[in-house]
Short mmCIF file of C-alpha atoms and ligand atoms in Angstrom, two decimals:
data_model
loop_
_atom_site.label_atom_id
_atom_site.label_comp_id
_atom_site.label_asym_id
_atom_site.label_seq_id
_atom_site.Cartn_x
_atom_site.Cartn_y
_atom_site.Cartn_z
CA UNK A 68 104.48 83.14 113.45
CA UNK A 69 101.47 85.36 113.11
CA UNK A 70 98.95 85.96 115.88
CA UNK A 71 95.64 86.99 114.31
CA UNK A 72 93.34 88.95 116.61
CA UNK A 73 89.56 88.74 116.51
CA UNK A 74 87.62 91.50 114.76
CA UNK A 75 87.35 94.53 117.04
CA UNK A 76 89.77 93.11 119.61
CA UNK A 77 90.39 95.93 122.08
CA UNK A 78 93.71 97.76 122.30
CA UNK A 79 94.13 96.27 125.76
CA UNK A 80 93.90 92.71 124.41
CA UNK A 81 96.29 93.51 121.55
CA UNK A 82 98.78 95.04 123.98
CA UNK A 83 98.58 92.01 126.24
CA UNK A 84 99.69 89.80 123.34
CA UNK A 85 102.46 92.25 122.36
CA UNK A 86 103.76 92.26 125.93
CA UNK A 87 103.70 88.47 126.09
CA UNK A 88 105.67 88.23 122.83
CA UNK A 89 108.27 90.68 124.10
CA UNK A 90 108.49 88.99 127.46
CA UNK A 91 109.71 85.89 125.64
CA UNK A 92 112.52 87.91 124.05
CA UNK A 93 110.95 88.18 120.56
CA UNK A 94 109.92 91.26 118.60
CA UNK A 95 106.19 91.94 118.13
CA UNK A 96 105.19 93.80 114.98
CA UNK A 97 101.46 94.74 114.83
CA UNK A 98 100.13 94.74 111.25
CA UNK A 99 96.85 96.64 110.93
CA UNK A 100 94.54 95.00 108.39
CA UNK A 101 91.21 96.00 106.87
CA UNK A 102 89.20 93.98 109.37
CA UNK A 103 91.52 92.89 112.14
CA UNK A 104 94.96 93.40 113.59
CA UNK A 105 97.60 90.70 113.31
CA UNK A 106 100.80 90.57 115.30
CA UNK A 107 103.89 89.28 113.60
CA UNK A 108 106.51 87.59 115.76
CA UNK A 109 110.06 88.33 114.63
CA UNK A 110 113.56 87.48 115.81
CA UNK A 111 112.57 84.15 117.33
CA UNK A 112 115.28 81.55 117.25
CA UNK A 113 113.57 78.22 116.78
CA UNK A 114 109.85 77.60 116.88
CA UNK A 115 107.34 79.58 118.90
CA UNK A 116 104.81 77.84 121.12
CA UNK A 117 101.53 78.55 119.34
CA UNK A 118 99.35 77.20 122.16
CA UNK A 119 100.72 79.79 124.55
CA UNK A 120 99.36 82.64 122.40
CA UNK A 121 96.11 80.85 121.55
CA UNK A 122 95.26 81.05 125.22
CA UNK A 123 95.07 84.86 125.19
CA UNK A 124 91.76 86.70 125.15
CA UNK A 125 90.89 88.18 121.76
CA UNK A 126 93.18 85.86 119.76
CA UNK A 127 91.42 84.27 116.76
CA UNK A 128 94.18 82.03 115.44
CA UNK A 129 97.92 81.53 115.34
CA UNK A 130 99.41 80.88 111.91
CA UNK A 131 102.88 79.47 111.34
CA UNK A 132 104.83 81.43 108.70
CA UNK A 133 106.53 79.04 106.33
CA UNK A 134 108.43 81.58 104.22
CA UNK A 135 111.89 82.84 105.10
CA UNK A 136 110.71 86.40 104.55
CA UNK A 137 108.03 87.60 106.92
CA UNK A 138 106.98 91.25 106.80
CA UNK A 139 106.90 91.32 102.98
CA UNK A 140 104.90 88.09 102.67
CA UNK A 141 101.23 87.53 101.94
CA UNK A 142 101.19 85.14 104.84
CA UNK A 143 101.76 88.12 107.14
CA UNK A 144 99.43 90.52 105.35
CA UNK A 145 96.71 89.37 102.98
CA UNK A 146 95.56 92.74 101.58
CA UNK A 147 97.61 94.59 98.99
CA UNK A 148 99.71 97.41 100.38
CA UNK A 149 98.71 100.70 98.75
CA UNK A 150 101.26 103.50 98.72
CA UNK A 151 100.05 107.00 97.91
CA UNK A 152 102.54 109.56 96.59
CA UNK A 153 101.21 112.88 95.29
CA UNK A 154 98.30 112.03 92.96
CA UNK A 155 99.45 108.47 92.47
CA UNK A 156 98.55 105.30 94.33
CA UNK A 157 100.70 102.21 93.84
CA UNK A 158 98.90 98.95 94.61
CA UNK A 159 95.22 99.84 94.17
CA UNK A 160 94.76 98.60 90.62
CA UNK A 161 95.66 101.89 88.96
CA UNK A 162 98.70 102.31 86.68
CA UNK A 163 100.70 105.38 87.74
CA UNK A 164 103.59 106.18 85.41
CA UNK A 165 106.98 107.51 86.53
CA UNK A 166 108.85 109.19 83.69
CA UNK A 167 111.90 111.32 83.09
CA UNK A 168 115.49 111.17 81.96
CA UNK A 169 118.07 108.66 83.08
CA UNK A 170 120.12 111.51 84.58
CA UNK A 171 119.53 115.16 85.34
CA UNK A 172 121.86 117.04 82.97
CA UNK A 173 120.84 120.71 83.04
CA UNK A 174 118.03 123.01 84.16
CA UNK A 175 116.71 123.37 80.66
CA UNK A 176 116.74 119.61 80.09
CA UNK A 177 114.94 118.59 83.30
CA UNK A 178 112.33 121.37 83.15
CA UNK A 179 111.55 120.66 79.52
CA UNK A 180 111.17 116.91 80.15
CA UNK A 181 109.23 117.42 83.40
CA UNK A 182 106.69 119.63 81.63
CA UNK A 183 106.23 117.26 78.73
CA UNK A 184 105.85 114.08 80.82
CA UNK A 185 103.38 115.85 83.07
CA UNK A 186 101.33 116.97 80.08
CA UNK A 187 101.30 113.36 78.85
CA UNK A 188 99.92 112.13 82.18
CA UNK A 189 102.97 110.96 84.16
CA UNK A 190 102.35 111.12 87.92
CA UNK A 191 105.99 111.25 89.11
CA UNK A 192 109.23 112.59 87.67
CA UNK A 193 112.37 110.45 87.68
CA UNK A 194 115.99 111.56 87.20
CA UNK A 195 119.31 110.45 88.61
CA UNK A 196 121.62 112.90 90.37
CA UNK A 197 124.00 110.20 91.63
CA UNK A 198 124.48 107.66 88.84
CA UNK A 199 125.85 104.14 89.29
CA UNK A 200 127.81 103.75 86.05
CA UNK A 201 129.62 100.67 84.82
CA UNK A 202 132.65 102.76 83.86
CA UNK A 203 134.30 105.27 86.21
CA UNK A 204 134.94 107.42 83.10
CA UNK A 205 131.22 107.78 82.28
CA UNK A 206 129.08 110.70 83.45
CA UNK A 207 128.45 110.17 87.17
CA UNK A 208 125.58 112.63 87.61
CA UNK A 209 125.41 116.22 88.81
CA UNK A 210 125.21 115.26 92.50
CA UNK A 211 123.70 117.94 94.76
CA UNK A 212 123.18 120.30 91.83
CA UNK A 213 121.07 117.57 90.18
CA UNK A 214 118.91 117.29 93.30
CA UNK A 215 118.39 121.06 93.34
CA UNK A 216 117.30 120.98 89.72
CA UNK A 217 114.86 118.16 90.47
CA UNK A 218 113.42 120.25 93.30
CA UNK A 219 112.98 123.11 90.86
CA UNK A 220 111.17 120.82 88.40
CA UNK A 221 108.91 119.62 91.24
CA UNK A 222 108.09 123.21 92.13
CA UNK A 223 107.27 124.07 88.54
CA UNK A 224 105.18 120.97 87.73
CA UNK A 225 103.99 119.68 91.10
CA UNK A 226 105.31 116.20 90.22
CA UNK A 227 106.90 114.29 93.12
CA UNK A 228 110.47 113.22 92.36
CA UNK A 229 112.07 109.78 92.30
CA UNK A 230 115.86 109.68 92.49
CA UNK A 231 118.49 107.12 93.37
CA UNK A 232 120.46 106.93 96.62
CA UNK A 233 123.66 105.17 95.67
CA UNK A 234 125.40 104.86 99.02
CA UNK A 235 125.01 105.44 102.74
CA UNK A 236 127.34 108.49 102.61
CA UNK A 237 125.02 110.50 100.35
CA UNK A 238 121.73 109.04 101.61
CA UNK A 239 120.84 111.96 103.90
CA UNK A 240 121.27 114.44 101.08
CA UNK A 241 119.15 112.42 98.63
CA UNK A 242 116.51 111.88 101.31
CA UNK A 243 116.25 115.61 101.89
CA UNK A 244 115.20 116.24 98.28
CA UNK A 245 113.53 113.02 97.09
CA UNK A 246 109.86 112.15 97.46
CA UNK A 247 110.72 108.53 96.66
CA UNK A 248 114.16 107.00 97.09
CA UNK A 249 115.29 104.54 94.47
CA UNK A 250 117.69 101.71 95.30
CA UNK A 251 119.26 100.57 92.05
CA UNK A 252 119.73 97.06 90.68
CA UNK A 253 123.44 97.10 91.48
CA UNK A 254 122.68 97.88 95.11
CA UNK A 255 119.84 95.43 95.73
CA UNK A 256 121.96 93.49 98.20
CA UNK A 257 123.86 96.42 99.68
CA UNK A 258 122.62 95.59 103.16
CA UNK A 259 123.84 98.71 104.94
CA UNK A 260 122.10 100.84 102.30
CA UNK A 261 118.91 98.77 102.68
CA UNK A 262 119.00 99.25 106.45
CA UNK A 263 119.47 103.00 106.03
CA UNK A 264 116.51 103.09 103.63
CA UNK A 265 114.52 101.20 106.24
CA UNK A 266 115.05 104.06 108.68
CA UNK A 267 113.82 106.64 106.18
CA UNK A 268 110.41 108.25 106.34
CA UNK A 269 110.33 108.34 102.53
CA UNK A 270 108.94 105.52 100.38
CA UNK A 271 111.49 103.35 98.58
CA UNK A 272 111.55 101.84 95.09
CA UNK A 273 113.67 98.69 95.28
CA UNK A 274 114.91 97.55 91.89
CA UNK A 275 115.54 93.88 91.26
CA UNK A 276 119.22 92.93 91.04
CA UNK A 277 120.23 91.92 87.56
CA UNK A 278 120.54 88.25 88.47
CA UNK A 279 118.41 88.13 91.61
CA UNK A 280 116.01 85.33 92.41
CA UNK A 281 112.55 86.39 93.56
CA UNK A 282 113.41 85.13 97.05
CA UNK A 283 116.60 87.23 97.21
CA UNK A 284 114.72 90.30 96.05
CA UNK A 285 111.99 89.83 98.66
CA UNK A 286 114.65 89.29 101.34
CA UNK A 287 116.20 92.63 100.33
CA UNK A 288 112.77 94.25 100.80
CA UNK A 289 112.54 92.50 104.18
CA UNK A 290 115.71 94.34 105.28
CA UNK A 291 113.99 97.68 104.59
CA UNK A 292 110.75 96.70 106.30
CA UNK A 293 112.50 95.15 109.25
CA UNK A 294 113.94 98.58 110.05
CA UNK A 295 110.41 100.00 110.14
CA UNK A 296 109.80 101.42 106.65
CA UNK A 297 106.64 99.77 105.30
CA UNK A 298 106.47 101.81 102.11
CA UNK A 299 108.43 99.62 99.71
CA UNK A 300 107.63 99.41 95.98
CA UNK A 301 109.34 96.60 94.05
CA UNK A 302 110.55 97.32 90.51
CA UNK A 303 111.31 94.69 87.86
CA UNK A 304 113.90 96.06 85.41
CA UNK A 305 115.07 93.02 83.48
CA UNK A 306 117.54 90.30 84.32
CA UNK A 307 120.70 89.28 82.53
CA UNK A 308 120.31 86.34 80.17
CA UNK A 309 122.25 84.94 77.21
CA UNK A 310 120.40 87.03 74.60
CA UNK A 311 122.08 89.86 72.73
CA UNK A 312 119.09 91.46 71.03
CA UNK A 313 118.20 93.40 74.18
CA UNK A 314 120.20 94.82 77.07
CA UNK A 315 118.44 92.59 79.60
CA UNK A 316 115.40 90.31 79.47
CA UNK A 317 112.26 91.76 81.02
CA UNK A 318 110.86 89.09 83.33
CA UNK A 319 107.17 89.71 82.87
CA UNK A 320 106.24 86.52 84.71
CA UNK A 321 107.69 87.89 87.93
CA UNK A 322 104.77 90.30 88.38
CA UNK A 323 102.20 87.59 89.16
CA UNK A 324 104.84 85.61 91.09
CA UNK A 325 105.51 88.65 93.32
CA UNK A 326 101.79 89.25 93.83
CA UNK A 327 101.35 85.67 94.97
CA UNK A 328 104.20 85.87 97.48
CA UNK A 329 103.96 89.48 98.67
CA UNK A 330 101.46 92.22 99.44
CA UNK A 331 103.87 94.93 98.23
CA UNK A 332 103.19 96.84 95.00
CA UNK A 333 105.28 95.91 91.98
CA UNK A 334 106.07 98.24 89.09
CA UNK A 335 107.97 97.52 85.87
CA UNK A 336 110.75 99.47 84.14
CA UNK A 337 110.88 98.37 80.49
CA UNK A 338 113.57 100.98 79.65
CA UNK A 339 116.50 99.38 81.49
CA UNK A 340 115.36 95.93 80.40
CA UNK A 341 115.20 96.68 76.69
CA UNK A 342 117.97 99.21 76.20
CA UNK A 343 116.48 100.20 72.85
CA UNK A 344 113.53 102.46 72.32
CA UNK A 345 111.50 100.29 69.89
CA UNK A 346 111.40 97.48 72.44
CA UNK A 347 110.56 99.88 75.29
CA UNK A 348 107.41 100.89 73.43
CA UNK A 349 105.96 97.39 73.00
CA UNK A 350 107.08 96.26 76.46
CA UNK A 351 105.24 99.26 77.93
CA UNK A 352 102.04 97.89 76.40
CA UNK A 353 102.75 94.51 77.95
CA UNK A 354 103.21 96.22 81.35
CA UNK A 355 99.79 97.86 80.98
CA UNK A 356 98.18 94.50 80.32
CA UNK A 357 99.97 92.59 83.06
CA UNK A 358 98.37 93.96 86.18
CA UNK A 359 101.55 95.76 87.26
CA UNK A 360 101.09 98.51 89.85
CA UNK A 361 102.96 101.11 87.82
CA UNK A 362 105.47 101.68 85.05
CA UNK A 363 108.76 103.59 84.95
CA UNK A 364 109.88 104.91 81.56
CA UNK A 365 112.90 106.97 80.53
CA UNK A 366 112.12 110.04 78.41
CA UNK A 367 114.56 112.62 77.01
CA UNK A 368 113.98 115.81 75.04
CA UNK A 369 117.12 115.14 72.92
CA UNK A 370 117.93 111.43 73.33
CA UNK A 371 120.72 111.57 70.75
CA UNK A 372 122.56 114.01 73.06
CA UNK A 373 121.76 112.25 76.36
CA UNK A 374 124.68 111.68 78.70
CA UNK A 375 123.35 108.23 79.62
CA UNK A 376 120.81 105.76 78.23
CA UNK A 377 119.91 107.84 75.16
CA UNK A 378 119.18 104.78 73.01
CA UNK A 379 116.41 103.62 75.32
CA UNK A 380 114.91 107.05 76.06
CA UNK A 381 111.63 107.87 74.35
CA UNK A 382 111.09 111.19 72.59
CA UNK A 383 108.42 113.23 74.38
CA UNK A 384 105.94 112.75 71.50
CA UNK A 385 106.54 108.99 71.53
CA UNK A 386 105.93 108.94 75.28
CA UNK A 387 102.65 110.78 74.82
CA UNK A 388 101.46 108.22 72.27
CA UNK A 389 102.60 105.34 74.50
CA UNK A 390 100.71 106.80 77.47
CA UNK A 391 97.47 106.96 75.48
CA UNK A 392 97.76 103.39 74.29
CA UNK A 393 98.80 102.09 77.74
CA UNK A 394 95.74 103.77 79.24
CA UNK A 395 93.45 102.09 76.73
CA UNK A 396 95.07 98.67 77.24
CA UNK A 397 94.99 98.99 81.03
CA UNK A 398 91.29 99.87 80.96
CA UNK A 399 90.50 96.62 79.13
CA UNK A 400 92.83 94.03 80.63
CA UNK A 401 95.10 95.56 83.24
CA UNK A 402 92.81 95.46 86.27
C1 PEP B 215 118.11 103.89 86.69
O1 PEP B 215 116.92 103.71 86.93
O2 PEP B 215 118.56 104.96 86.30
C2 PEP B 215 119.04 102.75 86.83
C3 PEP B 215 120.35 102.94 86.91
O3 PEP B 215 118.43 101.56 86.86
P1 PEP B 215 118.95 100.11 87.30
O4 PEP B 215 119.44 100.24 88.70
O5 PEP B 215 117.72 99.28 87.14
O6 PEP B 215 120.05 99.74 86.32
MN1 MN B 216 119.05 104.87 82.95
#
């Protein structure tokens, strides 16, 4: 249930509604909008008596929420959520690009890549320090050392850093260094990790699980928001299908489906969907045309020597060319 206040309803009137919601044993969550405040009612078991709240001064209307997810839904908040990080804004019609290697491997590697992606126009630097790998024998990331190297790259380039928090145990450490915390596809329904991310003051990129329905993905975002963190960016990264010509299948149709259901920004990662560089390039162009709120692309200075995801990593010069073309495409059809 959503209680929509009249334009310019005083703080006193808003508080009276909040108190009445809480008095009934529910949670009241005020959602500031462009024009008016709405108050979401959470944690109600069974239906809420709309007429009771309609009787309050300053209440414009009471809207039943039909979706199972609440805080993430367009029913709760009509305007797009815009999330500013450094020079980038996700959700305002622009197309900020996050770029960098799959994993941080050395100082030389991350500084070299950070400088080249910045020169090409990337707004944020990505790089994993804790890597969720399919095999326990594969490179697992440099851990704390990787975070320190990311911080060094941030200092040198000014780019905010995006890095993955893989579990609750290492969350505090990742949070200390990251500007944006990534929750990976394999962890999309790790509910204790989602709750921890919800208590963070840092924005979160929530990747779609490799076989997740839109509803399951939005419910995962709801876990984060329910804990109080409103800065959630969704990231489509391909889902598993029967095809063998690409690592995963990039679900381009999910972008407009998310925008219909949710006010949260949605970005696309063509790298983990494609798995091969040639496909990453053309899918990046599709992302620019789609109306996505951002793109995440893996770039490596020596992809043939990369310790993970070399085959899908663009060479810095390829990335530069892709950025130019994406910019041109976005200017024509992306908005
Ligand atoms: C990554 O971005 O490095 C990654 C592991 O992605 P995903 O969780 O989408 O597989
Ligand atoms: Mn990767």
